[in-house]
Amino acid sequence: MNNQHTITALKNAAGSKQVLTTSTDTLHYRQGFRSGGGDAIAVVFPTDLLTLWRVLQICVQSDVIVIMQAANTGLTEGSTPSGNDYDRPVVIIQTLKLNQFLLIDDARQVVSFPGTTLFQLEDALKPFGREPHSVIGSSCIGASVIGGIANNSGGSLIKRGPAYTELSLYAQVNSEGELQLVNHLGIDLGDDPEQILQNLQRQNFSAAAVKQLDKLASDKDYEQRVRDVDADTPARFNADQRRLYEASGCAGKLAIFAVRSDTFQQPRQTKTFYLGVSDPALLTKLRRDILQDFHNLPVSAEYVHKIAFDIAHKYGKDSFLAIDKLGTANMPRLFALKNKVAAFLDRQKWLPDDIPDKILFYCCRLMPEHLPKSLLKMRADYPHHLIIKMADAGIEELRTYLQKGLFAGDSSARSIECSEAEAKKAMLQRFVVAGAAIRYEQLHKNKVEDILALDVALKRNEQNWVENLPAEIASEILHPLYYGHFFCHVFHRDYILKKGFQSAKIKAKLLKLLEQQGAKYPAEHNVGHLYQAPESQQQFYQQLDPSNTFNAGVGKMSKQKQYGCGC
């Protein structure tokens, strides 16, 4: 089937208005959130599960590569084409219109469709006093539930670990090239694929059809794992074989129709503590003490280094104010609008495409200071910052520790108990760091070559978590930004590179240092098209997708049919 026949068949199945084909119309969906992109013959927007199945049937019959895409908020180019060196045409299936979800077992679990977002679930679960796996960061920009599970996304919540489930409904292409629907959702929905999908879409099943199986719907072992501070391995990372199971960690090598995952009880009350230290060894001891001795683990513990603080303060102000003033509910629409404006400007060759970013930056500079004086004072006094959020009985547990321990009357460290406003702004400041680095690059193109973004999982017993770069690497970096999930020992390291220095060469040097340190990478953003998947992870992908139909090339694997083996 040639490309035009494929496009015609897709339009017949999904409706002509649900299929985009021109390069202008598809541009937004073919480009990564931070980087990457390539060509696609069509972007298809199924509006129900049965249509998604029929679109997949056409794609398999047409022998095209399929890329499943939801919010496209990934940071490693994993939900878009990568270059144009594929051996088959590419079709992107955009799933955000499939955003239904079902709350089951008194909202203790949820069945999420391909386009269900974290923000939707946050909103729906609040009346039940529950919340989804992740409630910070990615939820602000509309990330999907299934996207998190497909990439074993870690999130900041210490007790929950990577997004994970063993209960899913998915399609795969077997070794004979046949499309199959696999129902491991734990819900009796029938036997025929079309019947299964229609019953799920229409919620046409009884409570008795929902089975309580001996299958995990979240990572139950993570709290115990993260408490083992003497372990010589990381707490979590994307290639961890313990958490590669069908949809979980599949990186788009399956077409996922639904996942069933746990929800979590909201705490009755929370309190955020903001800590500043001169000596990072104090934070090392605090981490070990809390993980080993506290009865109540923190909700989250976010580290921010002074350079990351400064870049976020100046270059992340527009994002900060947008979330603070307009709320998270409006962020996905604002990002979509900004991308549409950028796409329009990209077509006007005589205009620079970064006009919206520059306008936002300079307008926000005219606005009043957005950070509380207490946080600015912390930045003036200390280079290392930790934002710890405690819940319920853990509040008093940490308060007592800080009053009697390392932070009692020591001028090299200080802690404050944040008001509700201070807590919100502290976490927003932490959240906008990554986007602020991109804004810095946009405004300083004359001296910035690229941004090299790594997310790394250090060993749980690692004492030297503050990076000390060799002089030959440090001389090639304009600004290193360090921030991350401190108790999990998962760090984001964004390097703003000086003009004229190649990111690939610097990346190779940095990864070699990490390997010598026993670290694992990537930690939570998955391999996408930027990292080489280790052999065990490659085998997992090949087992799921022997024909290499879905997301070909992920993990720097072959983009060729059947991985170029000719079998």
Coordinates of C-alpha atoms in Angstrom, one line a residue:
M1 CA 0.0 0.0 0.0
N2 CA 1.5 3.4 -1.0
N3 CA 1.4 6.4 1.2
Q4 CA -1.7 8.0 -0.4
H5 CA -3.6 4.7 -0.1
T6 CA -2.6 4.5 3.6
I7 CA -3.7 8.1 4.2
T8 CA -7.0 7.5 2.5
A9 CA -7.6 4.4 4.6
L10 CA -6.7 6.3 7.8
K11 CA -9.2 9.0 6.9
N12 CA -11.9 6.5 6.2
A13 CA -11.3 4.8 9.6
A14 CA -10.8 7.9 11.8
G15 CA -12.6 10.6 9.8
S16 CA -10.9 13.1 7.5
K17 CA -10.8 15.8 10.1
Q18 CA -8.9 13.6 12.4
V19 CA -6.0 13.1 10.1
L20 CA -3.3 15.7 9.4
T21 CA -0.9 15.3 6.5
T22 CA 0.7 18.6 5.5
S23 CA 4.1 19.4 7.0
T24 CA 2.8 22.6 8.5
D25 CA -0.2 21.0 10.2
T26 CA 1.9 18.1 11.6
L27 CA 5.0 20.1 12.7
H28 CA 3.9 20.5 16.3
Y29 CA 3.5 16.7 16.7
R30 CA 6.7 15.8 14.8
Q31 CA 8.9 17.9 17.1
G32 CA 10.0 16.9 20.6
F33 CA 9.2 19.0 23.7
R34 CA 12.9 20.0 24.1
S35 CA 14.6 18.7 21.0
G36 CA 14.4 16.2 18.2
G37 CA 12.0 15.6 15.3
G38 CA 11.5 14.1 11.9
D39 CA 9.0 13.4 9.1
A40 CA 5.7 11.6 9.3
I41 CA 3.2 11.0 6.5
A42 CA 0.2 11.5 8.9
V43 CA -0.8 12.4 12.4
V44 CA -4.0 10.6 13.4
F45 CA -6.4 11.5 16.3
P46 CA -8.6 8.6 17.2
T47 CA -11.6 9.6 19.2
D48 CA -12.5 6.2 20.7
L49 CA -10.7 2.9 21.4
L50 CA -12.2 1.0 18.6
T51 CA -11.1 3.6 16.1
L52 CA -7.6 3.3 17.6
W53 CA -7.7 -0.4 16.9
R54 CA -8.8 0.0 13.3
V55 CA -6.1 2.7 12.7
L56 CA -3.5 0.3 14.1
Q57 CA -4.8 -2.5 11.7
I58 CA -4.3 -0.2 8.7
C59 CA -0.8 0.8 9.9
V60 CA 0.2 -2.8 10.2
Q61 CA -1.3 -3.7 6.9
S62 CA 0.5 -0.8 5.3
D63 CA 3.8 -1.7 6.9
V64 CA 4.5 1.7 8.5
I65 CA 6.2 2.6 11.7
V66 CA 3.8 3.7 14.4
I67 CA 4.7 6.2 17.1
M68 CA 2.1 6.5 19.9
Q69 CA 2.1 10.0 21.3
A70 CA 0.1 11.7 24.1
A71 CA 1.2 15.0 25.6
N72 CA 4.6 14.9 24.0
T73 CA 6.2 16.3 27.1
G74 CA 9.2 13.8 27.2
L75 CA 12.7 15.2 27.4
T76 CA 14.6 12.6 25.5
E77 CA 12.8 12.7 22.1
G78 CA 11.0 9.4 22.8
S79 CA 7.5 10.4 21.4
T80 CA 8.4 11.8 18.0
P81 CA 10.3 10.7 14.9
S82 CA 14.0 11.1 15.1
G83 CA 15.6 12.1 11.8
N84 CA 14.5 10.7 8.4
D85 CA 16.6 7.6 8.1
Y86 CA 13.7 5.1 8.6
D87 CA 13.2 2.3 6.1
R88 CA 9.4 2.7 6.2
P89 CA 7.0 5.7 6.4
V90 CA 6.1 6.9 9.9
V91 CA 2.5 7.5 11.3
I92 CA 2.0 9.3 14.6
I93 CA -1.1 8.3 16.5
Q94 CA -2.0 11.2 18.8
T95 CA -4.1 9.9 21.7
L96 CA -5.0 13.0 23.8
K97 CA -8.6 12.8 22.6
L98 CA -8.8 9.3 24.3
N99 CA -8.8 10.9 27.8
Q100 CA -11.5 8.9 29.6
F101 CA -10.8 7.1 32.8
L102 CA -12.7 4.8 35.2
L103 CA -12.4 4.9 39.0
I104 CA -12.8 1.5 40.5
D105 CA -12.8 -0.1 44.0
D106 CA -14.0 3.2 45.7
A107 CA -11.3 5.2 43.8
R108 CA -8.5 3.0 45.2
Q109 CA -7.6 2.2 41.6
V110 CA -8.1 3.9 38.3
V111 CA -8.3 2.6 34.7
S112 CA -6.6 5.2 32.5
F113 CA -7.0 5.5 28.7
P114 CA -4.2 6.6 26.4
G115 CA -4.8 10.3 26.7
T116 CA -5.8 10.5 30.4
T117 CA -3.6 13.2 32.1
L118 CA -2.3 13.4 35.6
F119 CA -4.1 16.7 36.0
Q120 CA -7.4 15.1 35.2
L121 CA -6.9 12.4 37.8
E122 CA -5.7 14.9 40.4
D123 CA -9.0 16.8 40.0
A124 CA -11.2 13.7 39.9
L125 CA -9.6 12.1 42.9
K126 CA -9.7 15.1 45.3
P127 CA -13.3 14.5 46.5
F128 CA -12.2 10.9 47.5
G129 CA -9.2 12.2 49.4
R130 CA -6.9 10.4 47.0
E131 CA -4.3 11.3 44.4
P132 CA -2.5 9.7 41.4
H133 CA 1.1 8.5 41.3
S134 CA 2.6 11.8 40.4
V135 CA 1.4 15.3 41.5
I136 CA 4.2 17.7 40.6
G137 CA 6.0 18.9 37.6
S138 CA 4.8 16.8 34.7
S139 CA 1.2 17.2 35.8
C140 CA 1.5 21.0 35.2
I141 CA 2.2 20.5 31.4
G142 CA -0.4 17.8 30.8
A143 CA 1.6 14.6 30.9
S144 CA -0.3 11.4 30.5
V145 CA -0.7 8.6 33.0
I146 CA 0.2 6.0 30.4
G147 CA 3.2 8.0 29.2
G148 CA 4.6 7.9 32.8
I149 CA 4.1 4.1 33.1
A150 CA 5.5 3.5 29.6
N151 CA 8.7 5.3 30.7
N152 CA 8.9 4.2 34.3
S153 CA 8.8 7.9 35.2
G154 CA 10.0 8.4 38.8
G155 CA 8.5 11.5 40.0
S156 CA 9.4 13.3 43.2
L157 CA 7.3 11.3 45.7
I158 CA 9.6 9.3 47.9
K159 CA 7.2 6.6 49.0
R160 CA 5.9 5.7 45.6
G161 CA 8.8 5.0 43.3
P162 CA 8.6 4.7 39.5
A163 CA 5.2 4.6 37.9
Y164 CA 4.4 0.9 37.5
T165 CA 1.7 -1.5 36.8
E166 CA 1.3 -5.1 35.7
L167 CA -2.3 -4.6 34.7
S168 CA -2.8 -3.3 31.1
L169 CA -4.6 -3.7 27.8
Y170 CA -2.4 -3.4 24.8
A171 CA -1.8 -4.2 21.2
Q172 CA 1.4 -5.7 19.8
V173 CA 2.7 -7.1 16.5
N174 CA 3.9 -10.6 16.9
S175 CA 6.8 -12.3 15.2
E176 CA 4.5 -13.3 12.3
G177 CA 3.6 -9.7 11.7
E178 CA 0.0 -10.1 13.1
L179 CA -1.6 -7.4 15.3
Q180 CA -2.9 -8.9 18.5
L181 CA -4.9 -7.4 21.4
V182 CA -3.8 -8.6 24.8
N183 CA -6.1 -8.1 27.8
H184 CA -4.1 -8.2 31.0
L185 CA -6.2 -5.5 32.6
G186 CA -7.8 -7.9 35.1
I187 CA -11.3 -7.0 33.8
D188 CA -13.5 -9.5 31.9
L189 CA -14.5 -7.6 28.8
G190 CA -15.1 -10.5 26.3
D191 CA -12.9 -12.3 23.8
D192 CA -13.1 -10.5 20.5
P193 CA -10.9 -7.4 20.2
E194 CA -13.7 -5.1 19.0
Q195 CA -16.0 -6.4 21.8
I196 CA -13.3 -5.9 24.4
L197 CA -12.7 -2.3 23.3
Q198 CA -16.3 -1.4 23.0
N199 CA -17.2 -2.8 26.4
L200 CA -14.4 -0.9 28.0
Q201 CA -15.2 2.4 26.3
R202 CA -18.9 2.1 27.3
Q203 CA -18.1 0.8 30.8
N204 CA -20.2 -2.2 29.8
F205 CA -19.1 -4.6 32.6
S206 CA -20.2 -5.5 36.1
A207 CA -18.3 -5.0 39.3
A208 CA -17.8 -8.7 39.4
A209 CA -15.9 -8.5 36.1
V210 CA -13.1 -6.5 37.9
K211 CA -10.8 -9.2 39.3
Q212 CA -8.5 -8.8 42.3
L213 CA -5.4 -10.5 40.9
D214 CA -2.0 -11.2 42.3
K215 CA -0.5 -8.4 40.2
L216 CA 1.0 -5.1 41.2
A217 CA -0.6 -1.8 40.2
S218 CA 2.2 0.3 41.8
D219 CA 5.7 -0.3 43.0
K220 CA 5.0 -1.7 46.5
D221 CA 8.7 -2.3 47.4
Y222 CA 10.1 1.2 46.7
E223 CA 9.9 2.6 50.3
Q224 CA 12.0 -0.3 51.6
R225 CA 14.4 0.0 48.7
V226 CA 15.0 3.7 49.1
R227 CA 15.6 3.3 52.9
D228 CA 18.6 1.0 52.2
V229 CA 21.1 3.8 52.3
D230 CA 24.1 1.4 52.4
A231 CA 23.2 -0.3 49.1
D232 CA 25.8 -0.1 46.4
T233 CA 23.3 0.4 43.7
P234 CA 20.7 3.1 42.7
A235 CA 17.2 3.0 44.1
R236 CA 15.6 3.4 40.7
F237 CA 16.6 3.8 37.0
N238 CA 14.8 3.2 33.7
A239 CA 16.6 0.0 32.7
D240 CA 16.0 -1.7 36.1
Q241 CA 14.7 -5.2 35.0
R242 CA 12.6 -5.5 38.2
R243 CA 10.3 -2.8 36.7
L244 CA 10.2 -3.8 33.0
Y245 CA 6.9 -5.6 32.5
E246 CA 4.7 -5.4 29.4
A247 CA 3.3 -1.8 29.4
S248 CA 5.6 -0.7 32.2
G249 CA 8.8 0.6 30.8
C250 CA 7.8 -0.3 27.2
A251 CA 8.9 3.1 25.8
G252 CA 6.2 3.0 23.1
K253 CA 7.1 -0.5 21.9
L254 CA 3.4 -1.4 22.5
A255 CA 0.2 0.3 21.7
I256 CA -1.4 0.7 25.1
F257 CA -5.2 1.1 25.3
A258 CA -5.5 1.2 29.1
V259 CA -3.7 0.7 32.3
R260 CA -5.0 -0.1 35.8
S261 CA -3.0 1.6 38.5
D262 CA -3.3 2.4 42.2
T263 CA -4.2 5.7 43.7
F264 CA -2.9 7.0 47.0
Q265 CA -4.4 8.4 50.2
Q266 CA -3.9 12.2 50.5
P267 CA -2.3 13.3 53.8
R268 CA -4.5 15.2 56.3
Q269 CA -1.9 18.0 56.5
T270 CA 1.5 18.8 55.2
K271 CA 4.3 21.2 56.1
T272 CA 7.2 22.3 53.9
F273 CA 10.7 22.9 55.4
Y274 CA 13.3 24.9 53.5
L275 CA 16.9 24.1 54.3
G276 CA 20.1 25.9 53.3
V277 CA 23.6 24.6 54.0
S278 CA 27.2 25.6 53.2
D279 CA 28.5 22.1 53.6
P280 CA 26.7 19.4 51.6
A281 CA 27.9 16.8 54.1
L282 CA 25.2 18.1 56.4
L283 CA 22.6 17.1 53.8
T284 CA 24.2 13.7 53.4
K285 CA 23.8 13.0 57.1
L286 CA 20.3 14.3 57.2
R287 CA 19.3 12.0 54.3
R288 CA 20.8 9.0 56.0
D289 CA 19.3 9.8 59.4
I290 CA 15.8 10.3 58.0
L291 CA 15.8 7.3 55.7
Q292 CA 17.2 5.0 58.4
D293 CA 15.6 6.3 61.6
F294 CA 12.4 8.2 60.8
H295 CA 9.1 6.4 61.1
N296 CA 7.6 8.7 58.6
L297 CA 9.4 9.3 55.3
P298 CA 9.0 12.8 53.7
V299 CA 6.5 13.2 50.9
S300 CA 9.3 14.8 48.8
A301 CA 12.8 16.2 49.2
E302 CA 13.9 18.4 46.3
Y303 CA 17.5 19.6 46.0
V304 CA 18.5 22.8 44.2
H305 CA 22.0 24.2 43.8
K306 CA 22.6 27.9 43.8
I307 CA 23.3 28.2 40.0
A308 CA 20.1 26.4 39.2
F309 CA 18.3 28.7 41.7
D310 CA 19.7 31.8 39.9
I311 CA 18.9 30.6 36.4
A312 CA 15.3 29.7 37.5
H313 CA 14.9 33.0 39.3
K314 CA 15.8 35.1 36.3
Y315 CA 14.8 33.0 33.3
G316 CA 11.9 30.9 34.6
K317 CA 9.9 33.9 35.9
D318 CA 7.3 33.8 33.1
S319 CA 6.6 30.1 33.7
F320 CA 6.5 30.6 37.4
L321 CA 4.0 33.5 37.2
A322 CA 1.8 31.6 34.7
I323 CA 1.4 28.6 37.0
D324 CA 1.1 30.8 40.1
K325 CA -1.5 33.2 38.7
L326 CA -3.4 31.0 36.2
G327 CA -3.2 27.6 37.9
T328 CA -2.1 24.2 36.5
A329 CA -5.5 23.7 34.8
N330 CA -4.6 26.3 32.1
M331 CA -1.0 25.2 31.5
P332 CA -1.6 22.6 28.8
R333 CA -3.6 25.1 26.8
L334 CA -1.0 27.8 27.2
F335 CA 1.8 25.5 26.1
A336 CA -0.3 24.4 23.1
L337 CA -1.0 28.1 22.2
K338 CA 2.6 29.0 22.5
N339 CA 3.6 26.1 20.2
K340 CA 1.1 27.1 17.6
V341 CA 2.4 30.7 17.6
A342 CA 6.0 29.3 17.3
A343 CA 4.9 27.1 14.4
F344 CA 3.3 30.1 12.6
L345 CA 6.5 32.1 13.1
D346 CA 8.5 29.2 11.8
R347 CA 6.7 29.5 8.5
Q348 CA 7.5 33.2 8.3
K349 CA 11.1 32.8 7.2
W350 CA 11.8 36.6 7.7
L351 CA 10.8 36.4 11.4
P352 CA 12.7 34.8 14.2
D353 CA 10.7 31.9 15.8
D354 CA 11.7 32.9 19.4
I355 CA 9.7 36.1 19.5
P356 CA 7.1 34.7 22.0
D357 CA 9.9 33.6 24.4
K358 CA 11.6 37.0 24.2
I359 CA 8.4 38.9 24.8
L360 CA 7.5 36.8 27.8
F361 CA 10.9 37.2 29.3
Y362 CA 11.2 40.9 28.9
C363 CA 7.6 41.6 30.0
C364 CA 8.1 39.5 33.1
R365 CA 11.3 41.4 34.0
L366 CA 9.1 44.5 34.5
M367 CA 6.9 42.8 37.0
P368 CA 7.6 42.8 40.8
E369 CA 9.8 40.3 42.5
H370 CA 8.0 37.0 42.6
L371 CA 10.0 35.1 45.3
P372 CA 9.5 35.6 49.0
K373 CA 12.3 37.5 50.9
S374 CA 12.9 34.4 53.0
L375 CA 13.9 32.3 50.0
L376 CA 16.1 35.1 48.5
K377 CA 17.8 35.4 51.9
M378 CA 18.5 31.6 51.9
R379 CA 20.0 32.0 48.4
A380 CA 22.2 34.8 49.6
D381 CA 23.5 32.8 52.5
Y382 CA 23.8 29.2 51.3
P383 CA 24.8 27.4 48.1
H384 CA 22.9 24.2 48.7
H385 CA 19.1 24.1 49.2
L386 CA 16.7 21.3 50.1
I387 CA 12.9 21.6 50.1
I388 CA 11.4 18.9 52.3
K389 CA 7.7 18.3 52.5
M390 CA 6.4 16.2 55.4
A391 CA 2.9 14.9 56.1
D392 CA 0.9 14.3 59.3
A393 CA 3.0 12.8 62.1
G394 CA 6.1 13.3 60.0
I395 CA 5.9 17.0 60.5
E396 CA 6.7 16.9 64.2
E397 CA 9.3 14.2 63.6
L398 CA 11.3 16.4 61.3
R399 CA 10.7 19.6 63.4
T400 CA 12.1 17.9 66.4
Y401 CA 15.1 16.6 64.4
L402 CA 15.9 20.0 63.1
Q403 CA 15.6 21.8 66.4
K404 CA 17.8 19.3 68.3
G405 CA 20.2 18.3 65.6
L406 CA 22.4 19.6 62.9
F407 CA 20.4 22.8 62.3
A408 CA 20.2 24.0 65.9
G409 CA 22.3 27.2 66.2
D410 CA 24.8 26.3 63.4
S411 CA 25.6 29.3 61.2
S412 CA 26.6 27.0 58.3
A413 CA 23.0 25.8 58.0
R414 CA 19.5 27.1 58.6
S415 CA 16.0 25.8 58.2
I416 CA 12.6 27.6 58.0
E417 CA 9.1 26.3 58.2
C418 CA 7.4 27.6 55.2
S419 CA 4.0 29.3 55.1
E420 CA 1.6 27.9 52.6
A421 CA 2.6 30.7 50.1
E422 CA 6.3 30.1 50.7
A423 CA 5.9 26.4 50.2
K424 CA 4.0 26.8 46.9
K425 CA 6.6 29.3 45.6
A426 CA 9.6 27.2 46.7
M427 CA 8.3 24.2 44.7
L428 CA 7.4 26.3 41.7
Q429 CA 10.9 27.7 41.8
R430 CA 12.2 24.2 41.7
F431 CA 9.9 23.1 39.0
V432 CA 10.8 25.9 36.5
V433 CA 14.6 25.1 36.5
A434 CA 14.6 22.9 33.4
G435 CA 12.5 25.3 31.3
A436 CA 14.6 28.2 32.5
A437 CA 17.7 26.6 31.0
I438 CA 16.0 26.5 27.6
R439 CA 15.0 30.1 27.9
Y440 CA 18.6 31.0 28.8
E441 CA 19.8 29.3 25.6
Q442 CA 17.2 31.1 23.5
L443 CA 18.3 34.5 24.8
H444 CA 22.1 33.8 24.6
K445 CA 22.5 32.0 21.3
N446 CA 25.6 33.9 20.6
K447 CA 27.4 32.2 23.5
V448 CA 25.5 28.9 24.0
E449 CA 26.1 25.9 21.8
D450 CA 23.6 23.5 23.3
I451 CA 22.0 22.2 26.5
L452 CA 23.1 18.8 27.5
A453 CA 20.5 17.4 29.9
L454 CA 21.3 14.2 32.0
D455 CA 19.2 12.6 34.6
V456 CA 21.3 10.2 36.7
A457 CA 20.7 7.8 39.5
L458 CA 23.6 7.6 42.0
K459 CA 24.2 4.7 44.3
R460 CA 22.2 4.8 47.5
N461 CA 25.4 4.8 49.5
E462 CA 27.1 7.5 47.4
Q463 CA 28.7 10.2 49.6
N464 CA 30.2 12.3 46.8
W465 CA 26.9 13.4 45.2
V466 CA 28.1 16.9 44.6
E467 CA 29.8 16.8 41.2
N468 CA 33.3 18.1 40.9
L469 CA 34.1 18.2 37.1
P470 CA 37.6 17.8 35.7
A471 CA 39.0 21.1 34.5
E472 CA 39.0 20.0 30.9
I473 CA 35.2 19.4 31.0
A474 CA 34.4 22.4 33.2
S475 CA 36.1 24.7 30.8
E476 CA 33.6 23.7 28.1
I477 CA 30.5 24.4 30.2
L478 CA 29.1 27.9 30.7
H479 CA 26.7 26.9 33.6
P480 CA 26.1 23.5 35.2
L481 CA 22.6 23.3 36.7
Y482 CA 22.1 20.7 39.5
Y483 CA 18.7 19.8 41.0
G484 CA 16.8 16.7 41.7
H485 CA 15.1 14.2 44.0
F486 CA 17.6 14.0 46.8
F487 CA 16.4 11.1 48.9
C488 CA 16.1 8.9 45.9
H489 CA 19.6 10.1 44.8
V490 CA 18.2 10.9 41.3
F491 CA 19.7 14.1 40.0
H492 CA 19.0 16.3 37.0
R493 CA 22.2 17.7 35.6
D494 CA 21.7 20.3 32.8
Y495 CA 24.9 21.6 31.3
I496 CA 24.7 24.9 29.3
L497 CA 27.6 24.4 26.9
K498 CA 29.8 27.2 25.6
K499 CA 29.7 28.1 21.9
G500 CA 31.9 25.9 19.8
F501 CA 31.9 22.8 22.0
Q502 CA 30.1 19.6 20.8
S503 CA 27.6 18.1 23.1
A504 CA 28.2 14.6 21.9
K505 CA 31.9 14.6 22.9
I506 CA 31.1 16.2 26.3
K507 CA 28.3 13.8 26.9
A508 CA 30.6 10.8 26.3
K509 CA 33.1 12.2 28.8
L510 CA 30.4 12.8 31.4
L511 CA 28.8 9.3 31.0
K512 CA 32.2 7.7 31.4
L513 CA 32.6 9.5 34.7
L514 CA 29.2 8.3 35.8
E515 CA 30.0 4.7 34.9
Q516 CA 33.1 4.9 37.0
Q517 CA 31.0 6.1 39.9
G518 CA 28.5 3.2 39.6
A519 CA 25.7 5.5 38.6
K520 CA 22.9 4.6 36.2
Y521 CA 21.4 6.7 33.4
P522 CA 18.8 7.7 32.4
A523 CA 17.1 7.6 35.8
E524 CA 13.5 8.6 34.9
H525 CA 13.2 10.2 31.5
N526 CA 14.0 7.0 29.7
V527 CA 16.3 6.4 26.8
G528 CA 14.3 8.0 24.0
H529 CA 16.6 8.7 21.1
L530 CA 19.3 10.2 23.2
Y531 CA 20.6 7.3 25.2
Q532 CA 21.9 3.8 24.2
A533 CA 19.7 1.2 25.8
P534 CA 21.7 -1.5 27.7
E535 CA 21.5 -5.0 26.3
S536 CA 18.9 -6.2 28.8
Q537 CA 16.6 -3.3 27.9
Q538 CA 17.0 -3.9 24.2
Q539 CA 16.0 -7.5 24.7
F540 CA 12.9 -6.4 26.5
Y541 CA 12.0 -4.1 23.6
Q542 CA 12.6 -6.8 21.0
Q543 CA 10.5 -9.2 22.9
L544 CA 7.6 -6.8 23.0
D545 CA 8.0 -5.7 19.4
P546 CA 9.8 -8.3 17.3
S547 CA 8.9 -6.6 14.0
N548 CA 10.1 -3.2 15.1
T549 CA 6.8 -1.6 14.2
F550 CA 6.4 0.7 17.2
N551 CA 8.8 3.6 18.0
A552 CA 11.6 2.2 15.9
G553 CA 15.0 3.5 16.8
V554 CA 14.3 4.1 20.5
G555 CA 17.3 3.5 22.7
K556 CA 19.6 4.0 19.7
M557 CA 18.5 0.6 18.3
S558 CA 18.0 -0.2 14.7
K559 CA 15.3 1.6 12.8
Q560 CA 15.0 -1.1 10.3
K561 CA 12.2 -3.7 10.1
Q562 CA 12.9 -6.6 12.4
Y563 CA 15.9 -4.6 13.6
G564 CA 17.7 -5.3 10.4
C565 CA 18.2 -9.0 11.1
G566 CA 16.2 -10.1 8.0
C567 CA 14.5 -12.8 10.0

